[in-house]
mmCIF file of C-alpha atoms in Angstrom:
data_model
loop_
_atom_site.group_PDB
_atom_site.id
_atom_site.type_symbol
_atom_site.label_atom_id
_atom_site.label_comp_id
_atom_site.label_asym_id
_atom_site.label_seq_id
_atom_site.Cartn_x
_atom_site.Cartn_y
_atom_site.Cartn_z
ATOM 1 C CA MET A 1 25.357 48.541 -54.495
ATOM 2 C CA ASN A 2 22.144 49.300 -56.346
ATOM 3 C CA LYS A 3 19.367 46.407 -56.490
ATOM 4 C CA VAL A 4 18.401 45.703 -60.071
ATOM 5 C CA GLU A 5 14.594 45.331 -59.669
ATOM 6 C CA PHE A 6 11.134 46.720 -60.472
ATOM 7 C CA TYR A 7 9.391 47.861 -57.397
ATOM 8 C CA TYR A 8 5.780 49.436 -57.612
ATOM 9 C CA VAL A 9 3.133 50.103 -55.076
ATOM 10 C CA THR A 10 -0.562 51.269 -55.828
ATOM 11 C CA LEU A 11 -4.046 51.534 -54.445
ATOM 12 C CA ILE A 12 -6.671 49.757 -56.043
ATOM 13 C CA ASP A 13 -10.240 50.593 -55.485
ATOM 14 C CA ALA A 14 -11.388 46.875 -55.469
ATOM 15 C CA ALA A 15 -11.486 43.970 -53.102
ATOM 16 C CA ARG A 16 -8.264 41.657 -52.916
ATOM 17 C CA GLU A 17 -10.270 38.796 -54.369
ATOM 18 C CA LYS A 18 -11.031 40.860 -57.475
ATOM 19 C CA VAL A 19 -7.318 41.950 -58.013
ATOM 20 C CA TRP A 20 -6.279 38.356 -57.420
ATOM 21 C CA GLU A 21 -8.668 37.319 -60.076
ATOM 22 C CA ALA A 22 -7.364 39.703 -62.579
ATOM 23 C CA LEU A 23 -3.754 38.602 -62.013
ATOM 24 C CA THR A 24 -4.389 35.041 -62.107
ATOM 25 C CA ASN A 25 -7.411 34.560 -64.842
ATOM 26 C CA GLY A 26 -6.469 34.520 -68.302
ATOM 27 C CA GLU A 27 -9.626 36.433 -69.377
ATOM 28 C CA PHE A 28 -8.736 39.216 -67.435
ATOM 29 C CA THR A 29 -5.129 39.443 -68.252
ATOM 30 C CA LYS A 30 -5.875 39.517 -71.892
ATOM 31 C CA GLN A 31 -7.824 42.901 -71.388
ATOM 32 C CA TYR A 32 -5.094 44.614 -69.627
ATOM 33 C CA TRP A 33 -1.698 43.007 -70.281
ATOM 34 C CA HIS A 34 -1.132 43.443 -73.868
ATOM 35 C CA MET A 35 -3.579 40.537 -74.971
ATOM 36 C CA THR A 36 -1.438 38.196 -73.009
ATOM 37 C CA GLU A 37 -3.393 35.201 -71.364
ATOM 38 C CA VAL A 38 -1.956 33.681 -68.216
ATOM 39 C CA GLN A 39 -2.248 30.064 -67.771
ATOM 40 C CA SER A 40 -1.779 28.016 -64.508
ATOM 41 C CA ASP A 41 -3.390 25.745 -61.945
ATOM 42 C CA TRP A 42 -1.838 28.059 -59.423
ATOM 43 C CA ALA A 43 -0.156 25.589 -57.241
ATOM 44 C CA VAL A 44 3.153 25.654 -55.904
ATOM 45 C CA GLY A 45 5.395 24.096 -58.399
ATOM 46 C CA ASP A 46 3.019 24.204 -61.257
ATOM 47 C CA THR A 47 3.960 25.918 -64.473
ATOM 48 C CA VAL A 48 2.716 29.624 -65.421
ATOM 49 C CA VAL A 49 2.666 30.483 -68.953
ATOM 50 C CA PHE A 50 1.668 33.803 -70.643
ATOM 51 C CA MET A 51 0.305 33.222 -74.055
ATOM 52 C CA VAL A 52 0.266 35.676 -76.669
ATOM 53 C CA GLY A 53 -2.020 34.182 -79.320
ATOM 54 C CA ASP A 54 -0.736 30.532 -80.120
ATOM 55 C CA GLU A 55 2.914 31.736 -78.790
ATOM 56 C CA VAL A 56 4.526 31.237 -75.350
ATOM 57 C CA GLY A 57 5.506 34.976 -74.402
ATOM 58 C CA CYS A 58 6.836 34.233 -70.933
ATOM 59 C CA GLU A 59 6.873 31.205 -68.737
ATOM 60 C CA GLY A 60 7.841 30.247 -65.381
ATOM 61 C CA GLU A 61 7.314 28.181 -62.086
ATOM 62 C CA VAL A 62 4.574 29.124 -59.274
ATOM 63 C CA LEU A 63 6.722 29.846 -56.183
ATOM 64 C CA VAL A 64 3.738 30.997 -53.961
ATOM 65 C CA ALA A 65 0.089 31.149 -54.405
ATOM 66 C CA ASP A 66 -1.815 32.031 -51.147
ATOM 67 C CA ALA A 67 -4.944 33.575 -52.530
ATOM 68 C CA PRO A 68 -5.770 36.384 -52.436
ATOM 69 C CA ARG A 69 -2.774 37.710 -50.213
ATOM 70 C CA SER A 70 0.678 36.762 -52.132
ATOM 71 C CA LEU A 71 1.540 35.464 -55.350
ATOM 72 C CA SER A 72 5.161 34.739 -56.966
ATOM 73 C CA TYR A 73 6.671 33.097 -59.986
ATOM 74 C CA THR A 74 9.815 32.906 -61.987
ATOM 75 C CA TRP A 75 9.663 35.009 -65.266
ATOM 76 C CA HIS A 76 11.732 33.617 -68.283
ATOM 77 C CA PHE A 77 11.210 34.470 -72.140
ATOM 78 C CA PRO A 78 12.261 31.254 -73.721
ATOM 79 C CA GLY A 79 11.286 32.354 -77.357
ATOM 80 C CA ASN A 80 13.549 35.610 -77.153
ATOM 81 C CA PRO A 81 17.044 34.838 -78.210
ATOM 82 C CA ALA A 82 18.291 37.904 -76.365
ATOM 83 C CA CYS A 83 16.657 36.498 -72.916
ATOM 84 C CA ALA A 84 16.623 32.778 -73.594
ATOM 85 C CA ALA A 85 20.175 31.861 -72.095
ATOM 86 C CA GLU A 86 19.491 34.070 -68.963
ATOM 87 C CA ALA A 87 18.490 32.539 -65.677
ATOM 88 C CA PRO A 88 14.708 33.255 -64.704
ATOM 89 C CA SER A 89 13.889 36.324 -62.912
ATOM 90 C CA ARG A 90 11.183 36.583 -59.964
ATOM 91 C CA VAL A 91 7.785 38.289 -59.741
ATOM 92 C CA LEU A 92 6.217 38.886 -56.378
ATOM 93 C CA PHE A 93 2.683 40.339 -55.720
ATOM 94 C CA SER A 94 1.585 41.193 -52.262
ATOM 95 C CA LEU A 95 -2.324 42.169 -51.826
ATOM 96 C CA GLU A 96 -3.036 43.976 -48.686
ATOM 97 C CA GLU A 97 -6.472 44.938 -47.825
ATOM 98 C CA ILE A 98 -6.960 48.408 -46.443
ATOM 99 C CA GLU A 99 -10.477 49.518 -45.429
ATOM 100 C CA GLY A 100 -11.982 48.176 -48.690
ATOM 101 C CA ILE A 101 -9.177 48.699 -50.994
ATOM 102 C CA THR A 102 -6.282 46.726 -51.913
ATOM 103 C CA LYS A 103 -2.630 47.900 -51.621
ATOM 104 C CA LEU A 104 -0.869 46.190 -54.392
ATOM 105 C CA THR A 105 2.844 45.728 -53.941
ATOM 106 C CA VAL A 106 4.815 44.346 -57.301
ATOM 107 C CA ARG A 107 8.714 43.527 -57.197
ATOM 108 C CA HIS A 108 10.300 42.102 -60.095
ATOM 109 C CA ASP A 109 13.838 40.902 -59.217
ATOM 110 C CA LYS A 110 16.594 38.361 -59.544
ATOM 111 C CA PHE A 111 18.030 40.033 -62.753
ATOM 112 C CA SER A 112 21.585 39.445 -63.562
ATOM 113 C CA SER A 113 22.307 43.230 -64.083
ATOM 114 C CA GLU A 114 20.613 46.447 -65.365
ATOM 115 C CA SER A 115 21.806 45.388 -68.943
ATOM 116 C CA SER A 116 20.000 42.003 -68.579
ATOM 117 C CA PRO A 117 17.961 42.007 -71.787
ATOM 118 C CA THR A 118 14.884 40.654 -69.514
ATOM 119 C CA TYR A 119 15.249 43.727 -67.223
ATOM 120 C CA GLN A 120 15.565 46.072 -70.211
ATOM 121 C CA MET A 121 12.351 44.637 -71.776
ATOM 122 C CA VAL A 122 10.053 44.358 -68.469
ATOM 123 C CA SER A 123 11.152 47.454 -66.664
ATOM 124 C CA PRO A 124 9.249 49.964 -68.929
ATOM 125 C CA GLY A 125 6.434 47.641 -69.490
ATOM 126 C CA TRP A 126 5.377 47.057 -65.993
ATOM 127 C CA PRO A 127 3.751 50.667 -65.508
ATOM 128 C CA PHE A 128 1.446 50.000 -68.479
ATOM 129 C CA VAL A 129 0.248 46.558 -67.175
ATOM 130 C CA LEU A 130 -0.379 47.941 -63.813
ATOM 131 C CA ALA A 131 -2.043 50.942 -64.846
ATOM 132 C CA GLY A 132 -4.257 48.600 -67.197
ATOM 133 C CA LEU A 133 -4.960 46.244 -64.237
ATOM 134 C CA LYS A 134 -5.805 49.250 -62.056
ATOM 135 C CA THR A 135 -8.198 50.675 -64.548
ATOM 136 C CA LEU A 136 -9.980 47.410 -65.114
ATOM 137 C CA CYS A 137 -10.423 46.423 -61.545
ATOM 138 C CA GLU A 138 -11.751 50.197 -60.589
ATOM 139 C CA THR A 139 -14.026 50.672 -63.619
ATOM 140 C CA GLY A 140 -14.712 47.349 -65.660
ATOM 141 C CA LYS A 141 -13.174 49.114 -68.679
ATOM 142 C CA THR A 142 -9.729 48.700 -70.611
ATOM 143 C CA VAL A 143 -7.273 51.026 -71.853
ATOM 144 C CA ASP A 144 -4.454 50.162 -74.095
ATOM 145 C CA PHE A 145 -1.563 52.062 -72.563
ATOM 146 C CA SER A 146 0.854 50.074 -74.563
ATOM 147 C CA ALA A 147 0.248 52.742 -77.681
ATOM 148 C CA LEU A 148 1.586 55.337 -75.354
ATOM 149 C CA LYS A 149 5.208 56.863 -75.571
ATOM 150 C CA ILE A 150 5.952 57.937 -72.044
ATOM 151 C CA THR A 151 9.587 59.010 -71.379
#
C-alpha cells in the first residue's frame, strides 16, 4: 500500500530560528507563499489561517508548536467546494540544526486518497513554496516560482 503524502527534505543555509520565523510570520509567508499571510498565535489548539487578501485560503488547528524545532497543524480549504467536505489533512515541519544550517523536513499527510482534491491541489504547490522559503531565508530576496510551468 502506498502512502498518500507529500514528503520533502531540504537544507537551508540559515539558522533554525530564521526558518521558524519564515514559517510562522505572515510578513514572511506573504513573500514566498503566493502572497498568503499566515496568522496564528502558535499555541497548541489555536487556529491557523492562511489569508489571501481578505479571503481565507486555508485554515487549520495548531497540533505542535515547539519553536524552533517542530511545527504541525491541520490543513483544510473551507472555501473550495471540491475540498470543503474533506476531512483536514496534516502538515508537519521538522527543523534540525546541522553545523549552522537547517535541515527542514516537511510532510503533508492524512489525505483520504491520491484522488483527494486537497492532495491534487497541494502536491504540485509544495516545491514552489519551499523553494521560495529557501531562497528568502538564504538571500533575503524573493522569487515568484508560481509562474513557472514545470512538468
